[in-house]
Coordinates of C-alpha atoms and ligand atoms in Angstrom, one line a residue:
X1 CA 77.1 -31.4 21.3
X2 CA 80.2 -29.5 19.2
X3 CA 80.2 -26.1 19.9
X4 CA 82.7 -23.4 18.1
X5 CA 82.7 -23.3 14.5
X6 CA 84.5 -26.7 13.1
X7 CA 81.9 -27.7 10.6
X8 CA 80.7 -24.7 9.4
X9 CA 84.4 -23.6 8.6
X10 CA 84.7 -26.9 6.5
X11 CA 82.0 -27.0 5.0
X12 CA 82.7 -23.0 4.1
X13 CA 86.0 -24.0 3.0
X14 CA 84.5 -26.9 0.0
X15 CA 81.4 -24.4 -0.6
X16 CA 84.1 -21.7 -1.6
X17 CA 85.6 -24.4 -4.2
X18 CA 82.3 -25.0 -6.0
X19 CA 80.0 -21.9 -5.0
X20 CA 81.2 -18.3 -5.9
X21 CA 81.6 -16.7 -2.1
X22 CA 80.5 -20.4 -0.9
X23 CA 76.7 -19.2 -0.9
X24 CA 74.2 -19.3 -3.9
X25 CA 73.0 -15.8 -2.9
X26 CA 75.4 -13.1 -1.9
X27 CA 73.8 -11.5 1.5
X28 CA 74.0 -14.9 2.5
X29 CA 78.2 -14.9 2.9
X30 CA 77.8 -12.2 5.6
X31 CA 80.8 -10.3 3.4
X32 CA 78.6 -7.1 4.3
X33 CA 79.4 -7.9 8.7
X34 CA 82.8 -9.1 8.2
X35 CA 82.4 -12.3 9.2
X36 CA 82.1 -16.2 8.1
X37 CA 78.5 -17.3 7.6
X38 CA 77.4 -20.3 9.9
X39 CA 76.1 -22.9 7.9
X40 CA 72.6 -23.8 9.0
X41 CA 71.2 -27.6 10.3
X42 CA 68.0 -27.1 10.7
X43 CA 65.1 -24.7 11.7
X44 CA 61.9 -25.3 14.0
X45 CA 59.3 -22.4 14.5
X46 CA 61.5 -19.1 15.8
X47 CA 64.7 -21.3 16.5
X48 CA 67.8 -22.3 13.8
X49 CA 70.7 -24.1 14.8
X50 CA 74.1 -24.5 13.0
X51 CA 75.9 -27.2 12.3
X52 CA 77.9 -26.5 15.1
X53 CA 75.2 -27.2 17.3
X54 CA 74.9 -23.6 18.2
X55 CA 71.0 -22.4 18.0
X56 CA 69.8 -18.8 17.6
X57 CA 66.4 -17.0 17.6
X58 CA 65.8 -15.9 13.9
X59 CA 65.0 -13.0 12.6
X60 CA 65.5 -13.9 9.0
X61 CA 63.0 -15.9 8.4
X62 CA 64.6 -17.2 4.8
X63 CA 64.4 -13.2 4.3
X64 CA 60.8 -13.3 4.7
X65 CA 58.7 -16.3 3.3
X66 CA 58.4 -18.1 6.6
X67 CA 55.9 -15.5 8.2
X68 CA 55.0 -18.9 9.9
X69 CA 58.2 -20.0 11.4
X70 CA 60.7 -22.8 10.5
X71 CA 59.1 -26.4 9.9
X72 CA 55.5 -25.5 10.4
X73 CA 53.6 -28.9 10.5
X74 CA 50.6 -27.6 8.2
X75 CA 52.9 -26.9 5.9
X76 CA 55.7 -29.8 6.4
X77 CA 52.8 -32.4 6.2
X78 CA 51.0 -30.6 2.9
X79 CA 54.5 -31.0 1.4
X80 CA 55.0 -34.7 2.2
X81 CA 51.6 -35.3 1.5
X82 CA 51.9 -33.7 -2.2
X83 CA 55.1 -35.1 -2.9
X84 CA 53.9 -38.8 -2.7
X85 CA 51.4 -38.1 -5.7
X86 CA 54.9 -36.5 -8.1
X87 CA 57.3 -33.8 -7.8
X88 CA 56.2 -32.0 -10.6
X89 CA 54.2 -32.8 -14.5
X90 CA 54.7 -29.6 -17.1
X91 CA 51.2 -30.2 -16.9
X92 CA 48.0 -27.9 -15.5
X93 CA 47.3 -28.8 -11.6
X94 CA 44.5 -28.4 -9.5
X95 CA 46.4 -26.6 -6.9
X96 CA 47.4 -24.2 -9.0
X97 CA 43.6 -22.9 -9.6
X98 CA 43.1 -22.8 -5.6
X99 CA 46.3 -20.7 -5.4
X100 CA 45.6 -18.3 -8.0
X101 CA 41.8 -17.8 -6.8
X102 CA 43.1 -17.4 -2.8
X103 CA 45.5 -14.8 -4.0
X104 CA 42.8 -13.2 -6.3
X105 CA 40.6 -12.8 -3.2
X106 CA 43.5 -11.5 -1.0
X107 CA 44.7 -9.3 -3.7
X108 CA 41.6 -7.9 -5.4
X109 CA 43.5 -6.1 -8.4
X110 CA 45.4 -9.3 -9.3
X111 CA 42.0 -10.7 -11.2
X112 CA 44.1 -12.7 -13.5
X113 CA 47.8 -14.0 -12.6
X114 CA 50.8 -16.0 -13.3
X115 CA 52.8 -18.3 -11.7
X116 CA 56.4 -18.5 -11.7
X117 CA 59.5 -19.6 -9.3
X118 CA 60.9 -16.6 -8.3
X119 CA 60.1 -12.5 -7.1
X120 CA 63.2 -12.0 -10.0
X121 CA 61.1 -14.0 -12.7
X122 CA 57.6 -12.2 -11.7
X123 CA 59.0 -8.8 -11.8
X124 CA 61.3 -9.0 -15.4
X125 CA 57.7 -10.6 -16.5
X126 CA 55.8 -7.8 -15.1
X127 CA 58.0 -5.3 -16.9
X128 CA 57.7 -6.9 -20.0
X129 CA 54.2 -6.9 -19.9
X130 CA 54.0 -3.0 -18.9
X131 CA 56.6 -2.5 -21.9
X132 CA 54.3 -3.9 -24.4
X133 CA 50.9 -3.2 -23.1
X134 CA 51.7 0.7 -23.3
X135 CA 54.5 0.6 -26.1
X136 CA 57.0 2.8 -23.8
X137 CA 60.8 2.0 -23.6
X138 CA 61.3 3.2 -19.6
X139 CA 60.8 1.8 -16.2
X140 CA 61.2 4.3 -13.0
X141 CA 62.2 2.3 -10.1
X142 CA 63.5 4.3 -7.1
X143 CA 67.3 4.0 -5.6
X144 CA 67.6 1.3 -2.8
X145 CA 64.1 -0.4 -3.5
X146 CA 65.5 -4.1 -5.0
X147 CA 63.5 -5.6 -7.2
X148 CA 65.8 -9.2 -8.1
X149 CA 68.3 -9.4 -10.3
X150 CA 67.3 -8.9 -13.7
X151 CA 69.0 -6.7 -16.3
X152 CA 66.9 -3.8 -16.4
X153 CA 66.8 -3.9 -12.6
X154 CA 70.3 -3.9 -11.9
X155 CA 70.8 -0.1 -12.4
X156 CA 71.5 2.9 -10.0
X157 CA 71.5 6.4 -10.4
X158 CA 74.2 7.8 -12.4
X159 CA 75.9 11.3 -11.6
X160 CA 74.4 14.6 -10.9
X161 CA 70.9 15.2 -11.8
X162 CA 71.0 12.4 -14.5
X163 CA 67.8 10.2 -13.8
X164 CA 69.0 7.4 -16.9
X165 CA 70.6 4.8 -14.9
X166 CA 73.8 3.4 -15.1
X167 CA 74.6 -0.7 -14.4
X168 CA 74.7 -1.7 -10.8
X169 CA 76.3 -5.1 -12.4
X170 CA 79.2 -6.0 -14.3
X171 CA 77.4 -8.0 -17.6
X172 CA 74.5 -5.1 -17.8
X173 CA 74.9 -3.3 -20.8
X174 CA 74.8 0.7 -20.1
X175 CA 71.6 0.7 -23.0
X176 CA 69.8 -1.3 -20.9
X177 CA 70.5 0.5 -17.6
X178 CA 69.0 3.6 -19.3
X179 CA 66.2 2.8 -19.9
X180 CA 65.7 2.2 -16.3
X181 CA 65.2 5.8 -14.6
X182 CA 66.0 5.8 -11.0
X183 CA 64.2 8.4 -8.7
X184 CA 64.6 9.1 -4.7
X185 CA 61.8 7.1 -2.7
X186 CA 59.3 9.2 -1.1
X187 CA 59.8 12.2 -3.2
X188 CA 56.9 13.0 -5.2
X189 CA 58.4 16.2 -6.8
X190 CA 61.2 14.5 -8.2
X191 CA 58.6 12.1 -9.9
X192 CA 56.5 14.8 -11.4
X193 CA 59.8 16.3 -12.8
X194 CA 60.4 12.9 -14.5
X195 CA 57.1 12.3 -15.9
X196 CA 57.5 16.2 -17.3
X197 CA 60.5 15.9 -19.1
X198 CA 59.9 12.0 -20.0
X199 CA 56.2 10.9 -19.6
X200 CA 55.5 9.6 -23.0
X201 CA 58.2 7.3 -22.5
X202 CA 57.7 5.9 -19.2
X203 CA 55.8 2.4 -19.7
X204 CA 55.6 1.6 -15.5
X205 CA 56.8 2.7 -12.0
X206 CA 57.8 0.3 -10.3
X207 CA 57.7 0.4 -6.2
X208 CA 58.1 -1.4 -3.0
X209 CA 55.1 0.1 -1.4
X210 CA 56.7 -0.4 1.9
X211 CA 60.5 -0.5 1.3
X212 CA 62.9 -3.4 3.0
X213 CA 65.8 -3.4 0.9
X214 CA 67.3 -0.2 1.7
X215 CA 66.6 -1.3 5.3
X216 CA 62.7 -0.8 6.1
X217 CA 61.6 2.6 5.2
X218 CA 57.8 2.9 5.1
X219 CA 56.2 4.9 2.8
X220 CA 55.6 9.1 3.5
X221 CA 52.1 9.6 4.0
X222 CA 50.2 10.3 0.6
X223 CA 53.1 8.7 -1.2
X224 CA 51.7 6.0 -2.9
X225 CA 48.2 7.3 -3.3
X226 CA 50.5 10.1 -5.5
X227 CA 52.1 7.7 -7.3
X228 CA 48.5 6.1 -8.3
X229 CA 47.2 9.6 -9.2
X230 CA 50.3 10.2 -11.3
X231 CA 50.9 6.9 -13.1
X232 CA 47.3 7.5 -14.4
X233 CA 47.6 10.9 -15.4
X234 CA 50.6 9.6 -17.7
X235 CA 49.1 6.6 -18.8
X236 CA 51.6 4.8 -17.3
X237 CA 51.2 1.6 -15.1
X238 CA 51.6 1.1 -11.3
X239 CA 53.7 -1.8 -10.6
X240 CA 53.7 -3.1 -6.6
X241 CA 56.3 -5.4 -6.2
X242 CA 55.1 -7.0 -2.8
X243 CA 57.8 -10.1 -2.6
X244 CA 58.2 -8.4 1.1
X245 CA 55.3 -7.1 2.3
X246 CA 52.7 -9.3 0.5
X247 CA 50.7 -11.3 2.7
X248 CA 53.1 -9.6 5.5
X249 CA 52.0 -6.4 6.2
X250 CA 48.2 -7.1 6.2
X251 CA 46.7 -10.1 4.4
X252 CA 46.0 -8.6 1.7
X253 CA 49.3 -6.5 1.5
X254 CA 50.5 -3.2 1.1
X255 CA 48.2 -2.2 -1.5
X256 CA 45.2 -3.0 1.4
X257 CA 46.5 -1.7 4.1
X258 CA 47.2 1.7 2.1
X259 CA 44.1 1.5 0.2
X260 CA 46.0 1.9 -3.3
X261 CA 45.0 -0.3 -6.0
X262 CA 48.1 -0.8 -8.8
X263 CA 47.9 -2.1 -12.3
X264 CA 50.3 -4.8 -11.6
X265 CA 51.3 -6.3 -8.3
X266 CA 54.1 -8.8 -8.3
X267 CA 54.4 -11.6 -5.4
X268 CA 57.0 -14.1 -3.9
X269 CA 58.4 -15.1 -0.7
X270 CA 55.3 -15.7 1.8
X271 CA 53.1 -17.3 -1.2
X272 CA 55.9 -20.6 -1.3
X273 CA 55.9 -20.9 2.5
X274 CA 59.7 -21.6 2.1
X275 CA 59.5 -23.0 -1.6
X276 CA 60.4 -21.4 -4.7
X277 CA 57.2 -19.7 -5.9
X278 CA 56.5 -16.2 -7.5
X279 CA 53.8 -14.7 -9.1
X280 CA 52.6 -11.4 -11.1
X281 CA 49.3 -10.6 -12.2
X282 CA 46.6 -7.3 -12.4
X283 CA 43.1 -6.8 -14.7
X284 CA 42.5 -9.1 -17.4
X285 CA 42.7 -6.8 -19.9
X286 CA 46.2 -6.5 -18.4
X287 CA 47.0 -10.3 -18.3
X288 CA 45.3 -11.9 -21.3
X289 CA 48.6 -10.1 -23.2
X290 CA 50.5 -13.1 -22.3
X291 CA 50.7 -15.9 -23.9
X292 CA 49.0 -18.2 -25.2
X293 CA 46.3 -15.6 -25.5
X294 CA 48.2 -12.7 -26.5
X295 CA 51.7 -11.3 -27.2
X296 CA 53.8 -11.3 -24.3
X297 CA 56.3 -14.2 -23.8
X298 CA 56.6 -15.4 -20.7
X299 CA 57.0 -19.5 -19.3
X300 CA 58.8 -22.0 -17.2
X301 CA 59.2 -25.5 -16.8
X302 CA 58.3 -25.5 -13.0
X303 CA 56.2 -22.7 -12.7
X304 CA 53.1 -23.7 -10.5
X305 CA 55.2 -26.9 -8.9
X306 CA 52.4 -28.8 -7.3
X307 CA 54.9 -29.6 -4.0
X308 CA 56.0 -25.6 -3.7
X309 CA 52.3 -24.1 -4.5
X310 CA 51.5 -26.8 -1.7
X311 CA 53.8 -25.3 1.0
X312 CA 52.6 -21.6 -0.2
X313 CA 48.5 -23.0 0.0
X314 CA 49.1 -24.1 3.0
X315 CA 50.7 -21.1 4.2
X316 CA 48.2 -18.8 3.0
X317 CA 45.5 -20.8 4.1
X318 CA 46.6 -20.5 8.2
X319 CA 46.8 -16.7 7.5
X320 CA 43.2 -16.5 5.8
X321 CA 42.0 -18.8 8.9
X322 CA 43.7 -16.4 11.7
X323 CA 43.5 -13.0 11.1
X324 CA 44.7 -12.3 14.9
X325 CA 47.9 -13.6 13.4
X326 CA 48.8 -9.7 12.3
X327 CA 47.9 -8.4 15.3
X328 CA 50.3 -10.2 17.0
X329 CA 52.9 -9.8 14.4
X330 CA 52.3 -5.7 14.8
X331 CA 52.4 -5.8 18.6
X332 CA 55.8 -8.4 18.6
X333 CA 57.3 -6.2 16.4
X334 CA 56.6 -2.7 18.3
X335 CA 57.5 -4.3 21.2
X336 CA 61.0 -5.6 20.1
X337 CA 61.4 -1.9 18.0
X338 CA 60.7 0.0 21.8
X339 CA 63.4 -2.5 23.2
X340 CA 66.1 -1.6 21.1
X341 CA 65.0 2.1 21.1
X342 CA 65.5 1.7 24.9
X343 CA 68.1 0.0 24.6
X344 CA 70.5 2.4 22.1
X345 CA 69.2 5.3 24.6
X346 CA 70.4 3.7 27.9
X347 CA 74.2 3.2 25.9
X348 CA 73.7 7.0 24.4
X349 CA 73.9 5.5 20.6
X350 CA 72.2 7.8 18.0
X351 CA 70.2 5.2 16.1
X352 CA 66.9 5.2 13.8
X353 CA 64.9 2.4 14.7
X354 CA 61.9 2.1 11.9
X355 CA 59.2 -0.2 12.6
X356 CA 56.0 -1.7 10.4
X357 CA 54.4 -4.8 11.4
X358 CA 56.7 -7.4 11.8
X359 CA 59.3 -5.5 9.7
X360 CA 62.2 -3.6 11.6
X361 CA 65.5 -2.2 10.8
X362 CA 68.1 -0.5 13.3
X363 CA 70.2 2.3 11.4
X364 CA 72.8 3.8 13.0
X365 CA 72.7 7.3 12.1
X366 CA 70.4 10.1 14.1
X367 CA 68.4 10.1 10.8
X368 CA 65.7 10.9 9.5
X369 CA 65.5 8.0 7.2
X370 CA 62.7 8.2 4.6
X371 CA 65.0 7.5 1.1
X372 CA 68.2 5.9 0.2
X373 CA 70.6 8.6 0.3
X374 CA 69.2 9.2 4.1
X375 CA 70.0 5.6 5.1
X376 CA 73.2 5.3 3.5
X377 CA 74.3 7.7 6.3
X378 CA 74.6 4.8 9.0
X379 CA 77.2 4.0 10.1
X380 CA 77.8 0.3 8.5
X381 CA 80.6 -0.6 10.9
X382 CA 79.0 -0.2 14.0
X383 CA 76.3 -2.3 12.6
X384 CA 78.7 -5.0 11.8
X385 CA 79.8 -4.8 15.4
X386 CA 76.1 -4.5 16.7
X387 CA 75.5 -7.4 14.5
X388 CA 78.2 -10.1 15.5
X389 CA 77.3 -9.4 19.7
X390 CA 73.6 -10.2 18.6
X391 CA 75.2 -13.5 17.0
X392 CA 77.3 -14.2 19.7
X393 CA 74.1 -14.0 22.2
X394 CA 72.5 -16.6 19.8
X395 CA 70.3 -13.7 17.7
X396 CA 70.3 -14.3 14.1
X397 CA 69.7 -10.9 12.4
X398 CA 70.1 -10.0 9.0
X399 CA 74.0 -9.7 7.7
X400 CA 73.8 -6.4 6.6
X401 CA 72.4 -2.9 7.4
X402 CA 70.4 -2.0 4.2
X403 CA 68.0 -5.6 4.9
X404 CA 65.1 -5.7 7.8
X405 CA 64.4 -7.7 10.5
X406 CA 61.8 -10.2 9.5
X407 CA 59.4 -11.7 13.1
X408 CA 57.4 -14.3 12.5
X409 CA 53.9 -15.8 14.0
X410 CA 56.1 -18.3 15.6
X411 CA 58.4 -15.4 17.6
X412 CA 57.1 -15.9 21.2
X413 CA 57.8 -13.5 24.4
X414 CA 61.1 -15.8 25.3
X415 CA 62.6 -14.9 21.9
X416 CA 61.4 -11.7 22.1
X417 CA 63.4 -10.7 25.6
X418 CA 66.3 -13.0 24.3
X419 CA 66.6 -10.4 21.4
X420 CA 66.1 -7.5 23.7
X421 CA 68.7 -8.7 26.2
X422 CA 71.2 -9.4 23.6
X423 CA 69.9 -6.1 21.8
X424 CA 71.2 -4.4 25.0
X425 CA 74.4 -5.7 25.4
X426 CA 75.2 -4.9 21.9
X427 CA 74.6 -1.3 22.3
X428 CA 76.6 -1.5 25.4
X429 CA 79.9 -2.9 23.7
X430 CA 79.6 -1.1 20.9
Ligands
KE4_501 P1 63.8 -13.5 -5.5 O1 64.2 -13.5 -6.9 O2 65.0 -13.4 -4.5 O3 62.8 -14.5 -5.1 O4 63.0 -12.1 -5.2 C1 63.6 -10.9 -5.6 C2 63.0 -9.8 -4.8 C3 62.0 -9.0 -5.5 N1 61.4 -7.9 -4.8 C4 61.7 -7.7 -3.5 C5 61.0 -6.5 -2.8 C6 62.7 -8.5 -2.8 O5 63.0 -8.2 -1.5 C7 63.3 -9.5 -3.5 C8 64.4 -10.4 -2.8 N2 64.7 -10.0 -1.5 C9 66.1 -10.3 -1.0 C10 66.3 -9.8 0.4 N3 66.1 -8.5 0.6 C11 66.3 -11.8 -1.1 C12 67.5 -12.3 -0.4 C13 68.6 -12.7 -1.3 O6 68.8 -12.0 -2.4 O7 69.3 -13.7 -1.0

């Protein structure tokens, strides 16, 4: 078996000829650790190995959907099976139906819904429905919640008390950033201060309801029933984007396990089982705006691909069948957060290690961490060097401070002490 890195350096070296940063997503270059990216063979249940031959435990998961681990036979098998009969028709599908009703019964606010190939797609759709369904210009989305790459999306807060954004990307035009207005997460006093001087123009919030892109920062208490309360007192809509934490943090998501219904939830990730799937959906009052039965543009030539809404059915299906599977998840996940809790103690490292479910992140700062501004205070270096010993002792985490740690149903008590042990001896030579 080749060890070192031959293969994944030449292959990095033709990938950076043909693909901007050699990857097709930018996390994935590992530009945020200061290292090259190994380029990945294969995946089986909590294990990946490189094309060096090298194999880790992971704790990306494909940044989430694979709440089942790699190469999950169910799933594998539904895929083959569905292949055989067509990749794919433009045409209405009878898996598409099953999906849409599973979700509705998961997700009880999402009576009607939409299909589409990406958590980017569903939430520009989403948007575009809450534009047109209240006639208001502005979206408030809060600063380090990420909600894919579309225009509107890609802007920050600009400077001093300004709430307009600004572009966060070169190619976003500064019009279209402000119409975006960016509050702090977990702030409620700063949203009624919006909504005063700007309510009748404000068509949606837009939330993670438990935040993973700023690194995991769950949600104050009372926080998202507040938003509900004041998105209704506006007559504005309540958008949860649940790419993340959608069939993750409880079966039926965020919006279950807080008990807050929103006017739009927006899906991905864990509903394609590893494929490309997204979807967006709410009342039907809501969702008979788009067309063909009303207004609102919105389409795409593989949205509801029979072979991905297979690997996602067959997902969701093992999750609806085993309940105990989030008990596990909660308990792995608590149990790996204590370890490298202990673990920064015993090598006197001030770190915040936040914990939900199977979600955690290790910031390296003293913290508190409950907003954006809070978590940009780690220390992004040491986590580049806490990050490559975890490599080096064959832990995959994810390559960059502001993403979480994702554990999956197939994460057993072997990978757990692996990551532990490795967790250890990272503090330690930090
Ligand atoms: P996609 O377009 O990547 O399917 O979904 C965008 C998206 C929307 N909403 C939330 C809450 C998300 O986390 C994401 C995508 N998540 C990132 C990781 N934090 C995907 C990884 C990447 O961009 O390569």
């Amino acid at each position: 078996m080749r060890t070192g890195e031959q293969v994944s350096q030449a292959l990095l070296s033709r990938a950076e000829a043909v693909l901007p940063g050699g990857v097709n997503s930018p996390v994935r270059s590992f530009q945020a650790v200061g290292l090259k990216p190994p380029f990945i063979a294969r995946g089986r249940g909590s294990r990946l190995w490189d094309v060096d031959g090298r194999e880790y435990v992971d704790f990306v998961c494909s940044w989430g959907p694979l709440i089942l681990g790699h190469a999950h036979p169910a799933v594998v098998e539904a895929v083959e099976r569905t292949a055989r009969d067509g990749l794919s028709f433009g045409a209405p599908t009878a898996g598409e139906v099953e999906m849409a009703e599973l979700i509705a019964e998961a997700f009880p606010s999402m009576e009607m819904m939409r299909l589409v190939n990406s958590g980017t797609e569903a939430v520009m759709s989403a948007l575009r429905l809450a534009r047109a369904c209240t006639g208001r210009p502005c979206i408030i989305k809060f600063a380090g919640c990420y909600h894919g790459h579309s225009d509107g999306m890609l802007a920050q807060a600009g400077s001093g008390l300004a709430t307009a954004g600004v572009p966060a990307s070169a190619g976003v035009t500064p019009e279209t950033a402000a119409a975006t207005l960016i509050a702090p997460y977990n702030d409620p006093a700063a949203l009624e201060a919006m909504f005063a001087a700007r309510g009748g123009e404000i068509a949606a919030v837009i939330v993670e309801p438990v935040a993973a892109n700023m690194g995991l920062v769950p949600p104050a208490p009372g926080f998202l029933p507040f938003l509900r309360r004041l998105t209704a007192r506006h007559g504005a809509l309540l958008i949860f984007d649940e790419v993340i934490s959608g069939f993750r943090v409880a079966y039926g998501g965020a919006q279950a396990l807080y008990d807050v219904r929103p006017d739009l939830t927006v899906l991905g990730k864990i509903i394609g089982g590893g494929m490309p799937v997204g979807a967006y959906g709410g009342g039907r009052d809501l969702m008979r705006q788009v067309a063909p039965l009303g207004p609102v543009y919105q389409a795409g030539t593989l949205a509801g691909n029979p072979v991905a809404v297979a690997a996602g059915l067959a997902t969701l299906k093992i999750l609806r069948a085993d309940p105990a599977i989030y008990d596990r998840l909660e308990k792995n996940g608590a149990a790996l957060a204590a370890d490298l809790r202990r673990a920064a103690a015993g090598a006197g490292r001030p770190v915040t290690v936040t914990q939900l479910g199977s979600l955690l992140t290790v910031f390296f700062t003293p913290g508190p961490v409950a907003n954006y501004a809070e978590a940009r205070r780690s220390d992004t270096a040491l986590f580049a060097r806490f990050f490559t010993t975890l490599l080096a002792n064959g832990v995959y985490a994810p390559p960059s401070q502001f993403e979480a740690f994702f554990l999956s149903a197939a994460h057993e008590e072997s990978d757990l002490a692996l990551a532990a042990a490795a967790g250890a001896a990272a503090m330690r030579a930090l």
